[in-house]
Coordinates of C-alpha atoms in Angstrom, one line a residue:
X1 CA -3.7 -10.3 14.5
X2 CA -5.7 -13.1 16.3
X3 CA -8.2 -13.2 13.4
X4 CA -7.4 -10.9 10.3
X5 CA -3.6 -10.8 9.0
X6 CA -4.2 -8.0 6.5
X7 CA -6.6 -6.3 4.5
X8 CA -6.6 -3.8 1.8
X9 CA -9.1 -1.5 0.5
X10 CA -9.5 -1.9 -3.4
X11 CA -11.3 0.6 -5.5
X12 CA -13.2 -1.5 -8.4
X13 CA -14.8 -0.8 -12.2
X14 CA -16.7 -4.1 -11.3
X15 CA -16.8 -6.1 -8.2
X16 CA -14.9 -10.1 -8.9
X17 CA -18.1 -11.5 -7.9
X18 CA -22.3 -10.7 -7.2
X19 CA -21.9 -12.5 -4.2
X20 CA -21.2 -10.7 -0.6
X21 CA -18.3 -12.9 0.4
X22 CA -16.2 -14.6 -1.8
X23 CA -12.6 -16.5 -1.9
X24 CA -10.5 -13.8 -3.9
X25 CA -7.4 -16.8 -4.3
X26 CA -4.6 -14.6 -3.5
X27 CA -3.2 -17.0 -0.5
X28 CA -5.3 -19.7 0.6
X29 CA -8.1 -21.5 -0.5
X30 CA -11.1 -20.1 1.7
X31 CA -13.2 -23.8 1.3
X32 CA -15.7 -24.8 -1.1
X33 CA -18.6 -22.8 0.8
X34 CA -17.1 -19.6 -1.0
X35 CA -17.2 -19.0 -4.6
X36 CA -13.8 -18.2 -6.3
X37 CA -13.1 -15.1 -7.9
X38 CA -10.6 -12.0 -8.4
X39 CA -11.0 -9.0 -5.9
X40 CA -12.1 -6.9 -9.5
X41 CA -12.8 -7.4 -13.0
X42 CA -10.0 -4.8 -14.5
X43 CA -7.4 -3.1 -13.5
X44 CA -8.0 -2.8 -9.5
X45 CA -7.0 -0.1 -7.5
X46 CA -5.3 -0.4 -3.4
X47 CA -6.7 2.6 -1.5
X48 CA -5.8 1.4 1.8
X49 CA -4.1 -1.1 3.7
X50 CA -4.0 -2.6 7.3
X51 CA -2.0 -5.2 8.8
X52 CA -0.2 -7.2 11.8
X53 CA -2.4 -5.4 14.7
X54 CA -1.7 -1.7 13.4
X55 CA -3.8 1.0 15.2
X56 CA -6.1 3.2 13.3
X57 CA -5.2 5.6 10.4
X58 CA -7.1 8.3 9.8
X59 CA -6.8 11.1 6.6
X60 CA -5.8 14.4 7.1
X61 CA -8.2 16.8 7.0
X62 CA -9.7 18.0 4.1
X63 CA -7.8 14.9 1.9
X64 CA -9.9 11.7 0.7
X65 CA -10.1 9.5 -2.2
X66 CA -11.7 10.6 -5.2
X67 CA -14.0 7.8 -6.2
X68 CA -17.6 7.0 -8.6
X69 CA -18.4 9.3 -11.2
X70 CA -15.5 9.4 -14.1
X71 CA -12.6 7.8 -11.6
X72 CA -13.2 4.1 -12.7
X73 CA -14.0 3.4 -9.2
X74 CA -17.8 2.0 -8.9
X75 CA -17.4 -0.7 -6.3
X76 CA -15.3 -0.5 -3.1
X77 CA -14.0 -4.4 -2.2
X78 CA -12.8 -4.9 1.0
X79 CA -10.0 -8.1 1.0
X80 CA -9.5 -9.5 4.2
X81 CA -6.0 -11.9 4.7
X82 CA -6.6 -14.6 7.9
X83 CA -4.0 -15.8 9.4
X84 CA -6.1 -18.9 10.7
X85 CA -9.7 -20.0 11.3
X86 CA -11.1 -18.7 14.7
X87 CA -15.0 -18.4 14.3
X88 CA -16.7 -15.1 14.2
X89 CA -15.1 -12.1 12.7
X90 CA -16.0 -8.6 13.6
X91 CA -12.5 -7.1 11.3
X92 CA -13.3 -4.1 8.9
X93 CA -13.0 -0.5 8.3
X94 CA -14.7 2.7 8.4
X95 CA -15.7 4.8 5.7
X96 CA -16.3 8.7 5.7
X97 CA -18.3 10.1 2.2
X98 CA -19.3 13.7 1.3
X99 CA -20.2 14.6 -2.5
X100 CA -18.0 17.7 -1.8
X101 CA -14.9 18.6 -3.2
X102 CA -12.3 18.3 -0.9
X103 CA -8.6 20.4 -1.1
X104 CA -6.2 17.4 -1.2
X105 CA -6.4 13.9 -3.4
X106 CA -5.1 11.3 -1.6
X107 CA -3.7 8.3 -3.7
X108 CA -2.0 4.9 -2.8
X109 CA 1.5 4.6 -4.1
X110 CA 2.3 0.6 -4.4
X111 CA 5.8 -0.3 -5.3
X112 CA 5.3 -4.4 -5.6
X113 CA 8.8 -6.6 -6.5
X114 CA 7.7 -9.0 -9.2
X115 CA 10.8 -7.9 -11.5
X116 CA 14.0 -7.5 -9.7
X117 CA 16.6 -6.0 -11.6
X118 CA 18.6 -4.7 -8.9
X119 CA 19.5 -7.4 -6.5
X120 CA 22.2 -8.2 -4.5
X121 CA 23.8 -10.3 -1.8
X122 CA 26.1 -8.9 0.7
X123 CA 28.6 -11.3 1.6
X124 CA 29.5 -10.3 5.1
X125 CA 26.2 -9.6 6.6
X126 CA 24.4 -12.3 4.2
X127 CA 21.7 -9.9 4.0
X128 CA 19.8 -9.6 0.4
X129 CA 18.7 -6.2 -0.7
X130 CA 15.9 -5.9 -3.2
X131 CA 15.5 -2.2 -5.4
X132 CA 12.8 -0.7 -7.5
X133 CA 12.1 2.4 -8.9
X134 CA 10.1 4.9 -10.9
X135 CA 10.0 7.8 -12.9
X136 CA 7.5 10.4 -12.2
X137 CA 6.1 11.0 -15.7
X138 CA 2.8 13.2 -15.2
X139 CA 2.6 16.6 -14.3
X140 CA 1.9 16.6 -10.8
X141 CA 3.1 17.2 -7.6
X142 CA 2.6 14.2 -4.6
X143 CA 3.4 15.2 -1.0
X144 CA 3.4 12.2 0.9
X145 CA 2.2 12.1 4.5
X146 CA 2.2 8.5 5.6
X147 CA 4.3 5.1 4.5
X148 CA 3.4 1.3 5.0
X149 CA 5.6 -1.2 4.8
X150 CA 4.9 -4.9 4.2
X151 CA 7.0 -8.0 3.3
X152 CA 4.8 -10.4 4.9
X153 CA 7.5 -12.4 6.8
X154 CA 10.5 -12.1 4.3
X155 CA 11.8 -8.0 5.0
X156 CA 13.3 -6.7 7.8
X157 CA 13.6 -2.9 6.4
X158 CA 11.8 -1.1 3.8
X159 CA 12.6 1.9 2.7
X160 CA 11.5 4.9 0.6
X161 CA 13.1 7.5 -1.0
X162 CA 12.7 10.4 -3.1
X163 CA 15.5 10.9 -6.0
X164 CA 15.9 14.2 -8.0
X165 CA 18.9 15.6 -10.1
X166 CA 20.5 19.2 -8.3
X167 CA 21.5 21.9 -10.7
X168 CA 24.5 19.9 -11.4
X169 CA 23.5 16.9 -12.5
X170 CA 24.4 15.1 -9.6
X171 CA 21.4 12.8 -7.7
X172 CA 19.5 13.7 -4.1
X173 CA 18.5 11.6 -2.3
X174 CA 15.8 12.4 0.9
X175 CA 14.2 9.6 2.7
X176 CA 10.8 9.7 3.0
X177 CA 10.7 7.1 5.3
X178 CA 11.3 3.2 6.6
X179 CA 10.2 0.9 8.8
X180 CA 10.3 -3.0 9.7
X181 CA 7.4 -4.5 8.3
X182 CA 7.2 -7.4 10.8
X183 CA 6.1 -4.8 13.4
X184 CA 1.9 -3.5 13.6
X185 CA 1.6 -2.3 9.6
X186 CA 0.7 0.6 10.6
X187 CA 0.8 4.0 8.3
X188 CA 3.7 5.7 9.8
X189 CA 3.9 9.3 9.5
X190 CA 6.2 11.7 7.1
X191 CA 7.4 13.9 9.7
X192 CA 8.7 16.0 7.2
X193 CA 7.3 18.4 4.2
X194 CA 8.6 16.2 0.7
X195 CA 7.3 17.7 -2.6
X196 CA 7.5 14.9 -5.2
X197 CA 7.5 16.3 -9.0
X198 CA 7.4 15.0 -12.9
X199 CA 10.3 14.1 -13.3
X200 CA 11.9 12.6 -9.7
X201 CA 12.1 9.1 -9.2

């Protein structure tokens, strides 16, 4: 984490900008050498993540992102995070393509907390917990394999769960995972086999 904090992978319709570089304004201002600009014009898409000195992730095999044609992704953006200025940067990713069809579709699942309905303050531990949720509305079925968490520096647990209703109304719920996000953002493994369905939240 000496040079890059974070960066994410966003699938684009249109790039923010022509230019190669540019100062996307999510966090700092980057100086007036870079032109500023969102990361997409549209509706952008996260199809991968990195952060705080996490090793390598690789996809399983025979899964990737479907991307170009009809998918509204055009343009990969890659947004790099610094923590500070250091010089020379050599950060990025790798990228394996094929115009193959592959068996599994991988997908990014982002859960972000800018509405907070469910919020609370424990008053022995003083700890606040922060909860979101969705419904699963399409008719699909999601096994996850890997989980990252990030807070930048205000979490100390994140969790995800899968919740479904048994045969007698009652609610399930299975962890799919949690971590601390202040250690390497790394994608941890689902060491188990979770089938998420239409309906589960």
């Amino acid at each position: 984490m000496q040079k890059a904090h974070h960066m994410l992978l966003f699938g684009c319709s249109l790039p923010g900008s022509d230019e190669v570089i540019w100062d996307c304004g999510d966090m700092t201002s980057a100086g007036p050498n870079f032109q500023r600009a969102p990361v997409c014009i549209g509706q952008p898409s996260i199809l991968y993540g990195w952060g705080r000195d996490a090793p390598d992730f690789y996809l399983p095999e025979g899964v990737g992102f479907k991307v170009g044609g009809n998918t509204g992704i055009q343009y990969l953006v890659l947004q790099v995070h610094y923590k500070k200025k250091l010089g020379p940067d050599y950060s990025g990713i790798s990228i394996e393509s094929t115009v193959g069809l592959l068996a599994k579709r991988a997908f990014d699942l982002d859960l972000f907390f800018f509405v907070l309905p469910s919020t609370y303050m424990d008053a022995q531990t003083n700890l606040e917990t922060f909860e979101t949720a969705c419904i699963v509305d399409e008719d699909i079925e999601i096994h996850p394999f890997a989980f990252r968490a990030h807070t930048h520096r205000h979490g100390e647990k994140v969790s995800g769960w899968v919740v479904r209703e048994n045969q007698y109304g009652q609610d399930i719920w299975e962890l799919i995972g949690e971590r601390n996000p202040l250690l390497p953002q790394m994608f941890e493994s689902v060491n188990k086999n979770i089938t998420i369905r239409q309906g589960d939240v």
